[in-house]
Short mmCIF file of C-alpha atoms and ligand atoms in Angstrom, two decimals:
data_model
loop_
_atom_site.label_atom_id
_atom_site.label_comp_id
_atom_site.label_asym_id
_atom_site.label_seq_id
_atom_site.Cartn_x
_atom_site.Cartn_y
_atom_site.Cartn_z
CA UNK A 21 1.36 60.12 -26.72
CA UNK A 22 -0.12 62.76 -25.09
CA UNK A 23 3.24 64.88 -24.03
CA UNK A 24 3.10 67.99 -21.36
CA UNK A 25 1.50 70.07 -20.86
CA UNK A 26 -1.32 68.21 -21.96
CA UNK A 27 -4.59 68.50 -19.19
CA UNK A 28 -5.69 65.02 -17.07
CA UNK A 29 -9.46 64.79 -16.01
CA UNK A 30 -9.76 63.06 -12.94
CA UNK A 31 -12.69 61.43 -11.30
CA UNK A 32 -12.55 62.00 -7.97
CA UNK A 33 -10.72 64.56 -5.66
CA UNK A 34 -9.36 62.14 -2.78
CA UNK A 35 -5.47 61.63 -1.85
CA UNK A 36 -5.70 59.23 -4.74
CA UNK A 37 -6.35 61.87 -7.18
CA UNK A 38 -4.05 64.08 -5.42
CA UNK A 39 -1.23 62.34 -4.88
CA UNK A 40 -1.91 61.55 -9.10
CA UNK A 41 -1.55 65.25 -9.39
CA UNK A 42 1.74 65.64 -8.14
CA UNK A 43 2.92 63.17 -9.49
CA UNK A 44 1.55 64.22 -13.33
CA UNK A 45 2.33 68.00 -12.24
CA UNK A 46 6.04 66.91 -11.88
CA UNK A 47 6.07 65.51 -15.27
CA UNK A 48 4.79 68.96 -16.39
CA UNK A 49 1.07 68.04 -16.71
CA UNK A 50 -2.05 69.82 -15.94
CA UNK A 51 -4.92 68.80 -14.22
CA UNK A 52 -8.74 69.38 -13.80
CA UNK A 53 -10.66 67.78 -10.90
CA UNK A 54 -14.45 67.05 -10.25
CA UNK A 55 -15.70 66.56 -7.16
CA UNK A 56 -18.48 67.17 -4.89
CA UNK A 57 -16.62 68.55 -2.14
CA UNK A 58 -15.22 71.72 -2.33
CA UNK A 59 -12.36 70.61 0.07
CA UNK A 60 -11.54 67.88 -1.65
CA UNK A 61 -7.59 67.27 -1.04
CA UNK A 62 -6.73 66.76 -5.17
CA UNK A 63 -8.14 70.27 -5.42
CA UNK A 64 -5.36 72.06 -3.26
CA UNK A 65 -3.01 71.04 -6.20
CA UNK A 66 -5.01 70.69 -9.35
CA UNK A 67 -4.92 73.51 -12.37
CA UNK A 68 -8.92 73.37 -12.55
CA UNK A 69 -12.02 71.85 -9.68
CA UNK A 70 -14.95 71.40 -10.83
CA UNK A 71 -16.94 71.31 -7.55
CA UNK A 72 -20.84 69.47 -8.57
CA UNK A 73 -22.80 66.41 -7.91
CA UNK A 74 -22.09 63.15 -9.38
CA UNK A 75 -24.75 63.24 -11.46
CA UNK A 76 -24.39 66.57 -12.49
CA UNK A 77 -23.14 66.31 -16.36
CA UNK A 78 -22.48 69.85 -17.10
CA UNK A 79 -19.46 68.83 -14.80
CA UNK A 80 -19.14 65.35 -17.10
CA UNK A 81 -18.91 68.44 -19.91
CA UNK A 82 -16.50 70.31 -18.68
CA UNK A 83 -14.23 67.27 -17.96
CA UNK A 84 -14.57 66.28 -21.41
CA UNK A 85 -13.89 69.57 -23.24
CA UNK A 86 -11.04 70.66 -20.63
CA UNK A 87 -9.41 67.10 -20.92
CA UNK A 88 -7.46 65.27 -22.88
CA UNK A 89 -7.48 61.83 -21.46
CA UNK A 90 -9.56 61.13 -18.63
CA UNK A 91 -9.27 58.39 -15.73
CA UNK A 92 -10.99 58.09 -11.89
CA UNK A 93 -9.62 57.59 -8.85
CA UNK A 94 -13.30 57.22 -7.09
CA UNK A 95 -15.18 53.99 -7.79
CA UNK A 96 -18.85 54.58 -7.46
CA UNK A 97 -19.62 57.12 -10.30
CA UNK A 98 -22.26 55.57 -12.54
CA UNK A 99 -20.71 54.08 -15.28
CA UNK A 100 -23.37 55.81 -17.73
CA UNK A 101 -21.72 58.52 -17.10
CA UNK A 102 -17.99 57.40 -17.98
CA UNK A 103 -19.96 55.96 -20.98
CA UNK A 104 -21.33 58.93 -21.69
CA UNK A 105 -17.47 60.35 -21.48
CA UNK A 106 -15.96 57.80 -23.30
CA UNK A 107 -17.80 59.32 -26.84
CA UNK A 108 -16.26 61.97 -26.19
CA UNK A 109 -12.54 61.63 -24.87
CA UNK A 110 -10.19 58.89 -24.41
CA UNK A 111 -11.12 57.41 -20.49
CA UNK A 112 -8.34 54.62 -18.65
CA UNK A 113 -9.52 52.75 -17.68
CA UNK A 114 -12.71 52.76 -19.10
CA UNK A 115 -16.30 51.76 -18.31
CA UNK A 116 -16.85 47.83 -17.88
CA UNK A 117 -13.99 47.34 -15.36
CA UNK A 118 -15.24 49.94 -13.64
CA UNK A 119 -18.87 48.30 -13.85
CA UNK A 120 -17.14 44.80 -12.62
CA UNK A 121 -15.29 46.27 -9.90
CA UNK A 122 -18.59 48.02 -8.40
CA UNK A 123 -20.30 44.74 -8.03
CA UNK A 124 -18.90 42.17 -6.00
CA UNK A 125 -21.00 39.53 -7.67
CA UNK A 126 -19.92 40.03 -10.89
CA UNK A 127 -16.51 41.05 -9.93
CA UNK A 128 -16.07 37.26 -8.26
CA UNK A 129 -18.13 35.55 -10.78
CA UNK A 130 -16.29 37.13 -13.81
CA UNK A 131 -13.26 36.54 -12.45
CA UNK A 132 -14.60 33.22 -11.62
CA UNK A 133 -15.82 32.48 -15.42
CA UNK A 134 -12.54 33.34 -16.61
CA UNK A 135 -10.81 30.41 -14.79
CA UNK A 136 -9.48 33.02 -11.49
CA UNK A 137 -9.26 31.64 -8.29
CA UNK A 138 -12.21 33.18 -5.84
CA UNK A 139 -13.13 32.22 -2.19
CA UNK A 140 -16.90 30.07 -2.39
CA UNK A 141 -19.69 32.57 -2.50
CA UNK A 142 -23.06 32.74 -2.67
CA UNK A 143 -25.09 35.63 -3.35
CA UNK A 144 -28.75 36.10 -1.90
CA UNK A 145 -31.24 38.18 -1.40
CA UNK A 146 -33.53 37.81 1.27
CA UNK A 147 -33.49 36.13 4.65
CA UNK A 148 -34.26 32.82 3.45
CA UNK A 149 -31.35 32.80 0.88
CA UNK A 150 -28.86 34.22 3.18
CA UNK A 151 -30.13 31.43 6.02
CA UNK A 152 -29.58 28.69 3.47
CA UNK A 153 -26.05 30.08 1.98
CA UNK A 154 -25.00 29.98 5.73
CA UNK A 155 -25.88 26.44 5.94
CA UNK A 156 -24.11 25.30 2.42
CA UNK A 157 -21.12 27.29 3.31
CA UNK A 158 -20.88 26.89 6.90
CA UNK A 159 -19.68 29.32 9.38
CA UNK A 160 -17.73 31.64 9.69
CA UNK A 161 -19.02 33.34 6.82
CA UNK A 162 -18.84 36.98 5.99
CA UNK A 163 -21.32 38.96 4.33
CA UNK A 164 -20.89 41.59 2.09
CA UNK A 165 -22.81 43.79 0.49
CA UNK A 166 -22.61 43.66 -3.52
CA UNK A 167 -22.68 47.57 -4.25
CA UNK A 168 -21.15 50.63 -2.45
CA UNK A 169 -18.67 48.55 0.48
CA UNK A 170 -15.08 49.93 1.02
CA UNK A 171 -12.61 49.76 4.13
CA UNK A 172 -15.13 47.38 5.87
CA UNK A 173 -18.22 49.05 5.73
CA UNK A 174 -21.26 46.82 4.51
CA UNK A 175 -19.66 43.67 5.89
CA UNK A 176 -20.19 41.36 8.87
CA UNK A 177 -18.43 38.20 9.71
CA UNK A 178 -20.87 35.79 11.56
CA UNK A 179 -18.88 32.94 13.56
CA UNK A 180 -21.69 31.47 15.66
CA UNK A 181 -24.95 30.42 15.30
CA UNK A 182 -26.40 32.73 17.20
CA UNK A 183 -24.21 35.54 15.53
CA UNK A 184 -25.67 34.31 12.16
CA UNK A 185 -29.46 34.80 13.93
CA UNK A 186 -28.91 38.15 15.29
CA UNK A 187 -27.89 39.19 11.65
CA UNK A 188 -30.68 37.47 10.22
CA UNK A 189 -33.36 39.11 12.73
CA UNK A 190 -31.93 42.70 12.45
CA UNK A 191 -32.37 42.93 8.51
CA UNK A 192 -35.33 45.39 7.73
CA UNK A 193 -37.97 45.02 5.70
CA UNK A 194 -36.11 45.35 2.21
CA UNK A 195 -32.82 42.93 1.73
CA UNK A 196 -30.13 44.17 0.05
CA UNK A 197 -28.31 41.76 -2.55
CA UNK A 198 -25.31 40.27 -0.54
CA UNK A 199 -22.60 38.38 -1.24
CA UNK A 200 -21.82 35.46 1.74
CA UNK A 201 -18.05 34.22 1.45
CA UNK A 202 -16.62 31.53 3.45
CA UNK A 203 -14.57 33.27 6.05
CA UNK A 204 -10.66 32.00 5.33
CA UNK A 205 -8.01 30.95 8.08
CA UNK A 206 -5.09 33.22 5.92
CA UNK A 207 -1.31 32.98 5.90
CA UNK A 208 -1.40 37.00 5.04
CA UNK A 209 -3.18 39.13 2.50
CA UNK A 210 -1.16 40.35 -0.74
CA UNK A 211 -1.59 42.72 -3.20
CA UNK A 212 0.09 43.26 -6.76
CA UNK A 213 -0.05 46.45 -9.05
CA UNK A 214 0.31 45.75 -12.59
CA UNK A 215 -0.33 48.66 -14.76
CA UNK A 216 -0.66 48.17 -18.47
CA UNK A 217 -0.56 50.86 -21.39
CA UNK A 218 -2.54 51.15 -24.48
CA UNK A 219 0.13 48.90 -26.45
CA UNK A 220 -0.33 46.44 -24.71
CA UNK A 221 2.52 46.22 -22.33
CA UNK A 222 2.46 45.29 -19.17
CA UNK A 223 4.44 45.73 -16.00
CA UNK A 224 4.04 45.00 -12.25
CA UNK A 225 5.10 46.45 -8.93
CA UNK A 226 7.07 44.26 -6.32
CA UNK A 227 4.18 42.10 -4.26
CA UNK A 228 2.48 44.15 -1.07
CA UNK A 229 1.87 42.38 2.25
CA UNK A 230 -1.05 43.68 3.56
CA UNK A 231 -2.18 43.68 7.53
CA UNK A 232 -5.83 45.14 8.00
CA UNK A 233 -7.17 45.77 11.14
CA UNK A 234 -10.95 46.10 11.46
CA UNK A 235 -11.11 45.50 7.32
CA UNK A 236 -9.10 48.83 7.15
CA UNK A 237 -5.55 48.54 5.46
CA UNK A 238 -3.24 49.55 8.51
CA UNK A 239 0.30 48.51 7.39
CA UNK A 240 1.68 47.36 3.93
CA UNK A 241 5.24 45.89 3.88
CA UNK A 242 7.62 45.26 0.98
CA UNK A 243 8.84 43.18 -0.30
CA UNK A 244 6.02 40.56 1.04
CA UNK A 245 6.95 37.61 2.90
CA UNK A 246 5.99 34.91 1.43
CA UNK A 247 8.21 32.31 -0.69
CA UNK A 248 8.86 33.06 -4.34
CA UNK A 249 6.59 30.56 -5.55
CA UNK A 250 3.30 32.31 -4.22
CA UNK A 251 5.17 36.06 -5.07
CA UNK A 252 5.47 34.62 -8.75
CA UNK A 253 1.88 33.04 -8.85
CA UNK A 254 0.62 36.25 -7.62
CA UNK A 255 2.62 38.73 -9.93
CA UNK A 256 1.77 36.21 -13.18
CA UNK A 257 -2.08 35.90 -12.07
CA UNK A 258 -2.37 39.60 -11.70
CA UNK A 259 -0.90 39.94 -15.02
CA UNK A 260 -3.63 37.65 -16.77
CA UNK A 261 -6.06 39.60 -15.00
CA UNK A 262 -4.99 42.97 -16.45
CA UNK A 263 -5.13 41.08 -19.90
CA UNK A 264 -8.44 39.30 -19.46
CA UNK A 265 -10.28 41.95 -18.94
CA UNK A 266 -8.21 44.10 -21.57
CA UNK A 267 -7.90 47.37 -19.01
CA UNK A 268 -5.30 50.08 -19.77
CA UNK A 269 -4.22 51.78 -16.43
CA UNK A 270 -3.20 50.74 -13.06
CA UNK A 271 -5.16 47.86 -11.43
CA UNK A 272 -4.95 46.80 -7.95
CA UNK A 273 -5.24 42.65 -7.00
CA UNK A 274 -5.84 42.37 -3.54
CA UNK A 275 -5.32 38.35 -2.60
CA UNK A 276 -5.79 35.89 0.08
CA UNK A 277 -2.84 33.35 0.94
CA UNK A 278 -3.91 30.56 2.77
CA UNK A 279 -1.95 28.67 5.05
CA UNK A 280 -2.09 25.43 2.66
CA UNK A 281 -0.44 28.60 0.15
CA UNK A 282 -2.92 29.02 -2.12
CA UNK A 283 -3.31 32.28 -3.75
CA UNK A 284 -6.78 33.43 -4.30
CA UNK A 285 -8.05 37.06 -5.92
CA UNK A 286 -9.86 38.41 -3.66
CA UNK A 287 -10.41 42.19 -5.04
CA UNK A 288 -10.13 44.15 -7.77
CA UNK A 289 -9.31 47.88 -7.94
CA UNK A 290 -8.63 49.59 -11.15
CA UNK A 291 -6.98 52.31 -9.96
CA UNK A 292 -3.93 53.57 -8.12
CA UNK A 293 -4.40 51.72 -4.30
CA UNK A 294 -3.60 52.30 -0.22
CA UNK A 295 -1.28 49.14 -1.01
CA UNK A 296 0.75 51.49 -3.20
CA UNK A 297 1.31 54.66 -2.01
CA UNK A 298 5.04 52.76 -0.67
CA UNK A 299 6.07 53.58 -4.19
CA UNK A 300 6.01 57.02 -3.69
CA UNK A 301 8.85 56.76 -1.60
CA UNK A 302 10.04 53.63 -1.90
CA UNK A 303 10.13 52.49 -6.15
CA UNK A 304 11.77 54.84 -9.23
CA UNK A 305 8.07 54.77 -10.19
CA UNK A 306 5.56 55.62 -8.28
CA UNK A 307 1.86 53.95 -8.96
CA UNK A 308 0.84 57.32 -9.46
CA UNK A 309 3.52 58.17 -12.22
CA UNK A 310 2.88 54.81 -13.68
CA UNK A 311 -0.84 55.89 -13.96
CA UNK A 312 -0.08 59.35 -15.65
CA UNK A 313 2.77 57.03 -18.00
CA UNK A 314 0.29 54.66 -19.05
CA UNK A 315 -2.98 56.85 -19.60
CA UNK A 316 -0.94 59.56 -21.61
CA UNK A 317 1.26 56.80 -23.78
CA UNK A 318 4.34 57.63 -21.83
CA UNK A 319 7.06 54.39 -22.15
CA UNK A 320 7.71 52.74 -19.60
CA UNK A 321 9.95 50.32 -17.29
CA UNK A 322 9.55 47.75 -14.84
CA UNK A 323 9.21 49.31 -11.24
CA UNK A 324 12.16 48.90 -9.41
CA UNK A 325 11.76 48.46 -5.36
CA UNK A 326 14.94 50.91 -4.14
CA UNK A 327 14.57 49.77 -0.38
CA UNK A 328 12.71 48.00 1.76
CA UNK A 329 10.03 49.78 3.35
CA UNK A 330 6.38 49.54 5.05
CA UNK A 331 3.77 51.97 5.01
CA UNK A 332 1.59 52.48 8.09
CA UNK A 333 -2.07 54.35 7.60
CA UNK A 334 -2.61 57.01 9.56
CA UNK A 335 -6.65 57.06 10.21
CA UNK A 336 -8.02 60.19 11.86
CA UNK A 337 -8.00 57.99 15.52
CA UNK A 338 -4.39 57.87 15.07
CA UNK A 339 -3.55 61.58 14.45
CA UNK A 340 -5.24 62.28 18.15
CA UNK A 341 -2.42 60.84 19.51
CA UNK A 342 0.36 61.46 17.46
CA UNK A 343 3.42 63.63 18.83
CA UNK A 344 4.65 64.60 15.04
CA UNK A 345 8.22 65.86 16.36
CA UNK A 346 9.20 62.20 17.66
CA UNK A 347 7.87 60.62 14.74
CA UNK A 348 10.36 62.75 12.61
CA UNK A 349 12.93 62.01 14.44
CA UNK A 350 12.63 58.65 13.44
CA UNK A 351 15.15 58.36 9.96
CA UNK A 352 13.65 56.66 7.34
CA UNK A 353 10.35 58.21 7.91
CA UNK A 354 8.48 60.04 5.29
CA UNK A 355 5.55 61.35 6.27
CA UNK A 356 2.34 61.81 3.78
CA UNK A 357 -0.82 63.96 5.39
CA UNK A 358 -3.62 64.70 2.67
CA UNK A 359 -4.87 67.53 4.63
CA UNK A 360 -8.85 66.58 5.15
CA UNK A 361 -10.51 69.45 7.18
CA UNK A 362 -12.97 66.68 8.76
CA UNK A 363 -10.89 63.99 10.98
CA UNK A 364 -12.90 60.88 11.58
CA UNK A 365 -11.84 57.52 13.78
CA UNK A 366 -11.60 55.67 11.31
CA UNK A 367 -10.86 58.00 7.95
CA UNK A 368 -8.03 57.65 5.95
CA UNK A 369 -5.99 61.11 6.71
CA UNK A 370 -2.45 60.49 5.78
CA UNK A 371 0.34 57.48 5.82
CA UNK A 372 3.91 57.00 6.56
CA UNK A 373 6.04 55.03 4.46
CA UNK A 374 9.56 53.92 6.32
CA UNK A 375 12.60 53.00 4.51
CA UNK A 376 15.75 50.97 5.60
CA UNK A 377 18.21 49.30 4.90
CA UNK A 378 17.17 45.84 5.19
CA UNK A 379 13.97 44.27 5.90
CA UNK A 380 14.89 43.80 9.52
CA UNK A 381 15.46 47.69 10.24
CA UNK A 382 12.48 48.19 8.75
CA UNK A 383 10.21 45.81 10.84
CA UNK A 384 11.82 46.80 14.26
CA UNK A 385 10.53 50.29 13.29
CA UNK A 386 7.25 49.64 13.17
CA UNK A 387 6.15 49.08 16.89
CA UNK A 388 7.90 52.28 17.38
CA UNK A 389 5.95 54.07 14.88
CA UNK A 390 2.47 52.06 16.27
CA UNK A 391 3.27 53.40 19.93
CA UNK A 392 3.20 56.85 18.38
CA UNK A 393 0.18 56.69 16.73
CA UNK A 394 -1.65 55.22 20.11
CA UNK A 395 -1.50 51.42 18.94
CA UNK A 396 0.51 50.87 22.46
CA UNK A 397 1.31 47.31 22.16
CA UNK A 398 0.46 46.56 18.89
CA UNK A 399 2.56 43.56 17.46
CA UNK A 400 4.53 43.08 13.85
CA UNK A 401 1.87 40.48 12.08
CA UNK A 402 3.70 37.87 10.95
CA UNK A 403 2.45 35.85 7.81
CA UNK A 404 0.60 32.67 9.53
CA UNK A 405 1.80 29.06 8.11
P1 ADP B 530 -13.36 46.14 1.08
O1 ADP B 530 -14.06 46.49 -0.17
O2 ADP B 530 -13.99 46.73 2.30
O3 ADP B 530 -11.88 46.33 1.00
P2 ADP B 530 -12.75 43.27 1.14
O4 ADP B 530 -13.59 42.21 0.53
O5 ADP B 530 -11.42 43.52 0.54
O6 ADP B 530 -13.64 44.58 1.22
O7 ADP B 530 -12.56 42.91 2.69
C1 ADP B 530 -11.79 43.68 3.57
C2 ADP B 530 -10.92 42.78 4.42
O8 ADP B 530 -11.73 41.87 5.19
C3 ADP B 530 -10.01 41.86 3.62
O9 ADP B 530 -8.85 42.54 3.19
C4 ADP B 530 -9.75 40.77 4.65
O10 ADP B 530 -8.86 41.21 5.65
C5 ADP B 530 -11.10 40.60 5.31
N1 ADP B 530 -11.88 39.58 4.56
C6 ADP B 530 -12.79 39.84 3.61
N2 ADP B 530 -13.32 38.71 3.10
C7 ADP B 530 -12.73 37.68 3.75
C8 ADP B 530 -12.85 36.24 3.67
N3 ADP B 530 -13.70 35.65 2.84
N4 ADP B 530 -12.08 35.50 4.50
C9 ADP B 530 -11.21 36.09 5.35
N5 ADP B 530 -11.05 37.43 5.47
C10 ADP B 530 -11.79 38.23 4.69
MG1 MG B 531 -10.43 45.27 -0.06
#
C-alpha cells in the first residue's frame, strides 16, 4: 500500500485530475501534475505542475522520479510514453487499455472478440468503403472517427441519402480511418463505474442514466431508470469487462439500452468519468477517492448511493446565462466550477449535482435548474420503451 503522504503522478491537468486531487489531498496525499497548459485547473491544487508538451519526456522524467504510482486522467498521450513510464514506476491503469480505448476499432472489436455486446460496425477507409458500409448497414448510420473523438467531435450521423452524399463529397483528398455504426432507436444511455484494485477486487458504482444533447453529456441521473434486470446485466457486464481486460483503476462503461432492452457497450473509459462526478456529492465514495483507493492499495467497500441525485453539465454556453444567486437558492444544489480562464459554447466548465429526497424531488428540480442555465423549455428525458 502506498499510505500518505505518498506523491500521485497524474496525466493530465483537467477537472478530472483535479477533482482526483482533492479528493487524494483529503486523504493526505500529494500530487504532481503534467500538463501543457499552464492554467490547467488540476494545477490550482496540485503539490507540483509540470507545465511541457506531450511529447516532451524530461516531463515523463520528472513524473517518474517525483511519483510513486502514476495514473492519467487525459486519454490521448501516446502510449509509448506510459510504456516508457511503466519501467520505471507502477502506472493504473496501464498502457494497453489505454491503447484500446484510443481506437474505436479495436476498442469495439476487442470487446467484440471477447464475446461483449457492440452495435454493427464497419470500419473503412476511403470513399468507396464508407459508400459500401452505408449500403450493408443502412441508414441512419453514424460515423466516427477511430482516433482523437470526444464529446461529439469527429462524428456525423447521416439519415438520408442525400445526407450520406454530402458527407461523401466533402471528404478531402486523404480519408481518415472511420468507424460507421448503425445509428440505434435507444430506450436511454447508461453508464457503470466499476473500479478494481491490484488484488483483484472489484466493486461498482450504482448505474448512471445518461441524457446527451448534441453527443455532449448534459444530465446524469441516479439511480437509472430502467428495471433491475438491465441495471444487473449492466453492473455484471461491466464487471467482466474490468476483468477481461485485467485493468486496475476506475473504468467507465458507457451503454446503449434499446427499446427491445438490450444492453450493449458502447464505450470504454478507463478513468474517472462526467457520468461520475454525482459521487462526489452524492456516494460515501467518490470515483475520485475510489481511484486514489485502488491505485495506492487502499481497501475498499462497495459505493453506497446516499440520495438520489442528478448532475447537470454546465458547458461554457450555459454559464452566459446563469444568475448564480437563484441557483443557490435552490437546496439540494451543490455547485462544482473548475475554474477554466477560456469559456467556450460548448466546453465543459463546471456541473451541478442535486440531491433529494426521493427520486421525484429530484426530477422536478431539474427544469428549474435548465431554465437557469438558458435551456428555457427544456424537458426531463424520459427513458423511451
Ligand atoms: P464520444 O467519444 O464523443 O463520447 P460516443 O461514441 O460515446 O462518442 O458518442 C457520443 C453520443 O452519441 C453517445 O453517447 C450517443 O448519445 C450518441 N451515439 C453514438 N453512437 C451512436 C449509435 N450507434 N446509435 C445511437 N446513438 C449513438
Ligand atoms: Mg461517449
Amino acid at each position: 500500500m502506498i499510505s500518505p503522504p505518498g506523491t500521485i503522478g497524474i496525466i493530465g491537468g483537467g477537472q478530472l485530475g483535479m477533482m482526483a486531487i482533492r479528493e487524494a489531498q483529503r486523504m493526505g496525499y500529494r500530487s504532481i501534475v503534467w500538463d501543457p497548459d499552464p492554467t490547467c485547473p488540476a494545477g490550482r491544487l496540485a503539490d507540483l505542475t509540470i507545465t511541457a508538451p506531450w511529447d516532451d519526456f524530461r516531463a515523463a522524467e520528472q513524473l517518474a522520479s517525483g511519483a510513486d504510482v502514476v495514473t492519467f486522467e487525459f486519454e490521448h498521450i501516446s502510449p509509448d510514453t506510459v510504456a516508457w513510464l511503466e519501467e520505471r514506476k507502477q502506472v493504473y491503469p496501464g498502457s494497453p487499455i489505454l491503447k484500446v480505448s484510443q481506437h474505436r476499432r479495436v476498442e469495439k472489436s476487442e470487446l467484440r472478440q471477447r464475446g461483449f455486446p457492440v452495435v454493427d460496425f464497419e470500419v473503412a477507409g476511403s470513399r468507396q468503403e464508407l459508400a459500401a458500409s452505408f449500403r450493408r448497414l443502412g441508414l441512419p448510420v453514424v460515423v466516427k472517427t477511430a482516433t482523437a473523438g470526444y464529446d461529439g467531435k469527429g462524428q456525423t450521423v447521416l439519415k438520408s441519402e442525400s445526407e450520406s452524399e454530402a458527407f461523401l463529397a466533402a471528404l478531402g483528398s486523404t480519408v481518415p480511418e472511420y468507424v460507421v455504426e448503425r445509428f440505434l432507436d435507444l430506450a436511454c444511455e447508461i453508464s457503470v463505474l466499476v473500479v478494481r484494485e491490484a488484488d483483484g477486487t472489484v466493486i461498482s458504482f450504482p448505474v448512471a442514466e445518461n441524457e446527451h444533447r448534441e453527443n455532449i453529456l448534459a444530465t446524469t441521473v441516479v439511480p437509472a431508470r430502467v428495471p433491475p434486470e438491465i441495471s444487473d446485466e449492466a453492473v455484471r457486464m461491466s464487471r467482466e469487462i474490468i476483468e477481461s481486460f485485467d485493468m486496475i483503476g476506475v473504468l467507465c462503461v458507457e451503454m446503449f439500452v434499446t427499446r427491445e432492452g438490450t444492453v450493449i457497450v458502447n464505450e470504454l473509459a478507463p478513468r474517472p468519468h462526467n457520468s461520475g462526478h454525482y459521487s462526489l456529492d452524492a456516494c460515501d465514495i467518490s470515483q475520485f477517492e475510489a481511484l486514489v483507493r485502488a491505485i495506492c492499495g487502499v481497501p475498499f467497500h462497495v459505493p453506497q448511493l446516499l440520495a438520489p441525485c442528478a448532475m447537470v453539465n454546465l458547458l461554457g454556453r450555459n454559464l452566459d446565462s446563469l444568475v448564480l444567486e437563484t441557483l443557490m437558492e435552490i437546496p439540494g444544489v451543490k455547485l462544482h466550477l473548475y475554474g477554466k480562464r477560456r469559456r467556450e459554447a460548448k466546453r465543459k466548465m463546471g456541473h451541478v449535482t442535486i440531491l433529494g429526497s426521493t427520486q421525484e424531488d429530484v426530477l422536478v428540480m431539474l427544469p428549474k435548474i435548465y431554465d437557469l442555465i438558458g435551456d428555457t423549455g427544456r424537458q426531463v428525458s424520459t427513458p423511451q420503451w
